[in-house]
Each structure stands twice: as structure tokens, then as C-alpha cells.
Short mmCIF file of C-alpha atoms and ligand atoms in Angstrom, two decimals:
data_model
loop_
_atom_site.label_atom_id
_atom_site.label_comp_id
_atom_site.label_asym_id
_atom_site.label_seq_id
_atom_site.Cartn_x
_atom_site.Cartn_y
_atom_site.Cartn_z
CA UNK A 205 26.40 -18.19 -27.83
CA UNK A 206 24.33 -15.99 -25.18
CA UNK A 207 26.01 -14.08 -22.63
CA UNK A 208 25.52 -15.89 -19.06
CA UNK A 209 22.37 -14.26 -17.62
CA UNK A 210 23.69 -11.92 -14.59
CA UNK A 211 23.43 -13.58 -11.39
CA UNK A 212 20.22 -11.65 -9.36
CA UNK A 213 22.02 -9.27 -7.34
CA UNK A 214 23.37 -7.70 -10.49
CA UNK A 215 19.74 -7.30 -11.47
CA UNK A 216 18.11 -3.80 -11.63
CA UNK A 217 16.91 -3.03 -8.77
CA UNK A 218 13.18 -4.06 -7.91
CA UNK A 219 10.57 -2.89 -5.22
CA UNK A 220 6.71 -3.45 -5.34
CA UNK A 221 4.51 -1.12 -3.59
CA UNK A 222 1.23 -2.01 -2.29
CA UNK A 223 -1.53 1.06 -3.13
CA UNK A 224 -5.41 0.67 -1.99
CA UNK A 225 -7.63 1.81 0.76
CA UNK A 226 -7.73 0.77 4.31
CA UNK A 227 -8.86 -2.88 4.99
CA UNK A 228 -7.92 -4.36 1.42
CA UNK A 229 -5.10 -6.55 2.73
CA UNK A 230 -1.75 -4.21 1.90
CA UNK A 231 -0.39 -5.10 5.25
CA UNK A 232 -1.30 -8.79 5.74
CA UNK A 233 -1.03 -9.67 1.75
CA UNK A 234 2.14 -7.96 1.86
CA UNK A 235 4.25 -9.69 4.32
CA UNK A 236 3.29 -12.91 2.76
CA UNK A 237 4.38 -11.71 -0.98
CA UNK A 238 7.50 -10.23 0.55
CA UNK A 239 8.88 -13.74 1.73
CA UNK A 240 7.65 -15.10 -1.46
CA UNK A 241 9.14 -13.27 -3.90
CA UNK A 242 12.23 -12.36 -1.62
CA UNK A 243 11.99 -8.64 -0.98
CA UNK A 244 12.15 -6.75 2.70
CA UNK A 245 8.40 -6.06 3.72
CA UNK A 246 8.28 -2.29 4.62
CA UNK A 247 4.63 -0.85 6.32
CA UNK A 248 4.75 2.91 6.04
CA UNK A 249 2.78 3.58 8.90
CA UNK A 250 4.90 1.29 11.22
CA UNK A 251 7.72 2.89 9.63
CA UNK A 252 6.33 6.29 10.89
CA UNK A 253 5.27 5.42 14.20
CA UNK A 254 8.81 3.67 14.75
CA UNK A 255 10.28 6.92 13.32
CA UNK A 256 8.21 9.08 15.61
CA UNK A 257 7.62 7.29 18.65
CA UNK A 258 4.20 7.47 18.44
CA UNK A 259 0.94 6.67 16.89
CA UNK A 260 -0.64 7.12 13.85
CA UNK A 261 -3.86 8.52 15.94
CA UNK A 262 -1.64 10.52 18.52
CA UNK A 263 0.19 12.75 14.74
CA UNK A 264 -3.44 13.50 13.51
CA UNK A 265 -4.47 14.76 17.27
CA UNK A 266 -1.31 16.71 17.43
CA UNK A 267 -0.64 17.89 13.55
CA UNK A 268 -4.34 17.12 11.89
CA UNK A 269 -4.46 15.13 8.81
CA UNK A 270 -2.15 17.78 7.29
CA UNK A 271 0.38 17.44 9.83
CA UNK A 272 0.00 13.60 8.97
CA UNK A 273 -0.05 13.80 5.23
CA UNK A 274 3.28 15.79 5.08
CA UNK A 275 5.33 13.51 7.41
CA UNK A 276 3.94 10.52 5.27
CA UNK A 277 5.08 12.12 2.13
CA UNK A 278 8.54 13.00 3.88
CA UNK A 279 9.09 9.18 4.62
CA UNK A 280 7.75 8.12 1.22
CA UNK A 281 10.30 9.91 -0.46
CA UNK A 282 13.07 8.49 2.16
CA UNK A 283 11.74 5.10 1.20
CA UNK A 284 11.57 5.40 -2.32
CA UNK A 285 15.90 5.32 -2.59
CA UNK A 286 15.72 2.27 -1.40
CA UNK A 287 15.57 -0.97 -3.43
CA UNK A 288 14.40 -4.78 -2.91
CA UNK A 289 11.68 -3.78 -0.81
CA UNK A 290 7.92 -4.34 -0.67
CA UNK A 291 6.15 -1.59 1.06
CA UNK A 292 2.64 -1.01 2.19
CA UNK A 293 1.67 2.48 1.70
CA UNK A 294 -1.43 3.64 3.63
CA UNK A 295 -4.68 4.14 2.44
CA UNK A 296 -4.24 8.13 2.09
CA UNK A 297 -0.70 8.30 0.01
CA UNK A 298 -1.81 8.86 -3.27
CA UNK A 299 -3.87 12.53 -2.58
CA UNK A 300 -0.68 13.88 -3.14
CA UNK A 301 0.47 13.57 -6.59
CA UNK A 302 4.41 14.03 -6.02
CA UNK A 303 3.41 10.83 -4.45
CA UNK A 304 1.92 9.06 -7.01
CA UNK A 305 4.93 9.81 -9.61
CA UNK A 306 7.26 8.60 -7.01
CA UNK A 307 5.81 5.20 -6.31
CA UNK A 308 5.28 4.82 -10.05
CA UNK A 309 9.16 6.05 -10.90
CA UNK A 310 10.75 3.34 -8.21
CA UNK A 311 7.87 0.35 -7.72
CA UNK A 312 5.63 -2.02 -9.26
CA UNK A 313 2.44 -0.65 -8.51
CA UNK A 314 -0.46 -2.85 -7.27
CA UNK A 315 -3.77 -1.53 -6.37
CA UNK A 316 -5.17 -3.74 -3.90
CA UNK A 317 -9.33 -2.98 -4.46
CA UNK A 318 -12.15 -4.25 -1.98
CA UNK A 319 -15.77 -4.01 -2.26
CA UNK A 320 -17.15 -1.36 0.43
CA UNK A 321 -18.73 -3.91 2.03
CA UNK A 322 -16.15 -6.18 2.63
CA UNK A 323 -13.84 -3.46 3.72
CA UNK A 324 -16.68 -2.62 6.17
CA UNK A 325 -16.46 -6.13 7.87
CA UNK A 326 -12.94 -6.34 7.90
CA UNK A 327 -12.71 -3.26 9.93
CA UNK A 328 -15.23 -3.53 11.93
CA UNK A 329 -13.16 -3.45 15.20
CA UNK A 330 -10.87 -1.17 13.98
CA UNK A 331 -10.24 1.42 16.63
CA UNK A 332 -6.87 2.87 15.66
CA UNK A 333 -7.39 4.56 12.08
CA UNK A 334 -8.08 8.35 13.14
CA UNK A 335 -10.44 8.53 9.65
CA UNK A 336 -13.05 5.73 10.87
CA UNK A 337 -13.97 7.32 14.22
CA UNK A 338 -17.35 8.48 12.79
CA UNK A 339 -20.82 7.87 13.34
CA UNK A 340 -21.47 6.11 10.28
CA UNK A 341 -17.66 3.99 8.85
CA UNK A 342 -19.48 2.76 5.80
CA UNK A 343 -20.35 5.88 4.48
CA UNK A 344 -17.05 7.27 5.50
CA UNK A 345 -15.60 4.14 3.32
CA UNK A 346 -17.75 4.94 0.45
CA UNK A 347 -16.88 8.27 0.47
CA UNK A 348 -13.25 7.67 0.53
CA UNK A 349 -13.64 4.86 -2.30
CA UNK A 350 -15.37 7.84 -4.48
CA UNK A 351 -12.59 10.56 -4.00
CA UNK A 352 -9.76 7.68 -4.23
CA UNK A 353 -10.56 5.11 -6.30
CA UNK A 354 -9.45 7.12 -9.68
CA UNK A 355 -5.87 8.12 -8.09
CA UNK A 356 -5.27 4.44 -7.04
CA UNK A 357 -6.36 3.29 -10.41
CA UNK A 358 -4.03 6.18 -11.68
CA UNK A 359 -1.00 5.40 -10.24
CA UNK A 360 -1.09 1.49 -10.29
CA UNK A 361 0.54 -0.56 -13.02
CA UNK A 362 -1.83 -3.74 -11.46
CA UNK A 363 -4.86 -3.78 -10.29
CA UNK A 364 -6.42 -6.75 -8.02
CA UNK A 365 -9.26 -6.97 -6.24
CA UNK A 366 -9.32 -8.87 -2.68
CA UNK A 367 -12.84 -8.78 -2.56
CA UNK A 368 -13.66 -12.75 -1.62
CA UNK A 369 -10.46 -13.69 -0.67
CA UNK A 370 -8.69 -14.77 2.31
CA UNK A 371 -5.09 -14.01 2.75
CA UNK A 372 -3.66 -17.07 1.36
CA UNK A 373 -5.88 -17.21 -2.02
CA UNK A 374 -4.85 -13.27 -2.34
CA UNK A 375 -1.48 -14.02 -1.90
CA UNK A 376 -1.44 -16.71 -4.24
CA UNK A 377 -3.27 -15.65 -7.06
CA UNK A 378 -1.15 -12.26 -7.03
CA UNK A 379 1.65 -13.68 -7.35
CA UNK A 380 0.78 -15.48 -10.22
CA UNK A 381 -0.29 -12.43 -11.55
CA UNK A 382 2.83 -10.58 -10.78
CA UNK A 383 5.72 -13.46 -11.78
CA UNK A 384 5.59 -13.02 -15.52
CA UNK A 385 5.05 -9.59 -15.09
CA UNK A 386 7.76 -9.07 -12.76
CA UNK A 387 10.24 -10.55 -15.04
CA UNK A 388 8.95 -8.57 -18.22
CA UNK A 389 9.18 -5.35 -16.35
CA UNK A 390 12.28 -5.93 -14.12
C1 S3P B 31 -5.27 6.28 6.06
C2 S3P B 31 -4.98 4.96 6.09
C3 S3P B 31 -4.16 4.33 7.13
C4 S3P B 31 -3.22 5.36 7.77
C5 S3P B 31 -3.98 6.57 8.22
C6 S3P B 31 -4.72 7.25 7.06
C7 S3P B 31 -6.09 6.82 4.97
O1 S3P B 31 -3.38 3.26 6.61
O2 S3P B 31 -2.22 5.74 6.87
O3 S3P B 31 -4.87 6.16 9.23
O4 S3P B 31 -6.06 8.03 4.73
O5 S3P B 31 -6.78 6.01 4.30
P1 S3P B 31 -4.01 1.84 6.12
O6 S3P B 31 -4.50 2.03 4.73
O7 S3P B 31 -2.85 0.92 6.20
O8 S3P B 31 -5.08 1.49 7.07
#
């Protein structure tokens, strides 16, 4: 006879963390897999601005993106102790590479890609991501695809690509991905 399988809380502890660049869905995907598969949905920059008081845009006027990138990686690693969570980590979080072993150490990675064009539509009317207030966003985005693309890939145990889907086919097809993966790799 088998042992009785443990009932879930006695599980190891499990958090997915949502990797890619701005405009591939982390946010919006991520609430939706969060009720799905049960864990608290966590957005790093709301987190932040919550923390701080203020806005993303208002700590790279005050601070610069350096300012920004060290308060990010101060939270990440706050975050990180906790488990059952699904966080959405913005677009810039894996330049540092403490980072990258820390989402990798206490998450299921998933690198949520988009096509540069795609990404361009989505955020078209963006006006509150400090790195898109330039004269031409798509270079910008293709630029930041080229020096990111590699660490995302890097760092994620999955890779999916959002390209062509709406939030509900994302969501969906994900977590078909994810299921038998999740409970291979608890
Ligand atoms: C950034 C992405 C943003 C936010 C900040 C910097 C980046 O998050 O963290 O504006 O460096 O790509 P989203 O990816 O959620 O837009």
C-alpha cells in the first residue's frame, strides 16, 4: 500500500513568476493564472508604488533608472521568501543577475515573449512607463528586445509567446502548458 498523498498545504511550497518585456501580458495574463491555479497574484511595480507612495515615473525622475533598479531588486528579494504567490516582475528585472538566480531558486519561471510589433500596438497609449517616452517607442522596443531577450530566455524554465493571443487564449493555453509541468516540478 502507498502512503496517502499529503493533503496540498503540506506541499512544497510553489510560486510562478512571470519574466518578459513590457506589453507581453505579465500583468493581465497573470491575474487570470493566479485564480486559476490558486496562488496570490503579486505585480512588482504595484507592489513598489504601494510601498513607496508613489509612481513608477515619479522614482526614475527622482533616483534615475539606477535609483529604480536597486529598489526593484530590494523588493524582489523581500518577495522571493514568500510562497504561493504569482508575481509579475517588470520588464527590467532580469539586468541584474542576483536577480535572475533568485527568481530561478524560488519560482517557476515563464518568459512571456511578444513580437515587437505587437508589443508596439499594445502600448501604444502607454504614457506611464518612464522607458517609452521617446521619439521613436518601436525602436526603443527593439532595442530593449536585443539587450534582453537572452537574459529572459536565461533565466526562464518556460518560454511562451503571446504574440496572437488575447488574454483568455494566453491564459488558457499556458496553463495547459504549465499543469503537468507544475506537478513534475512541484
Ligand atoms: C520596465 C518595465 C516596467 C517597469 C519600469 C521599467 C523595463 O514594467 O518596471 O517602467 O525596464 O522594461 P512592465 O514590464 O510591467 O511594464
Amino acid at each position: 500500500m502507498h502512503a496517502p498523498l499529503p493533503p496540498p498545504a503540506a506541499l512544497p511550497p510553489r510560486n510562478l513568476a512571470l519574466i518578459g518585456p513590457m506589453g507581453a501580458g505579465k500583468s493581465s495574463i497573470g491575474q487570470r493564472l493566479a485564480g486559476a491555479l490558486g496562488l496570490q497574484f503579486v505585480d512588482a511595480d504595484r507592489a513598489l508604488e504601494a510601498h513607496l507612495g508613489c509612481r513608477i515615473a515619479d522614482i526614475f525622475d527622482y533616483e534615475g533608472e539606477a535609483g529604480f533598479r536597486r529598489r526593484e531588486s530590494a523588493l524582489l528579494a523581500q518577495l522571493m521568501q514568500h510562497s504561493g504567490q504569482l508575481l509579475a516582475t517588470g520588464g527590467g528585472v532580469v539586468l541584474e543577475a542576483d536577480n535572475r538566480a533568485r527568481l530561478r531558486q524560488n519560482s517557476l519561471v515563464v518568459y512571456l515573449a511578444v513580437d515587437v510589433a505587437e508589443q508596439s500596438r499594445r502600448l501604444a497609449h502607454d504614457t506611464r512607463r518612464p522607458l517609452l517616452q521617446t521619439a521613436d517607442r518601436e525602436a526603443t522596443l527593439r532595442q530593449l528586445a536585443r539587450q534582453r531577450a537572452p537574459l529572459y530566455a536565461q533565466t526562464a524554465h518556460l518560454c511562451f509567446d503571446t504574440s496572437g493571443h488575447d488574454r483568455e487564449s494566453a491564459c488558457q493555453t499556458l496553463l495547459e502548458r504549465l499543469l503537468p509541468y507544475w506537478s513534475l516540478h512541484p
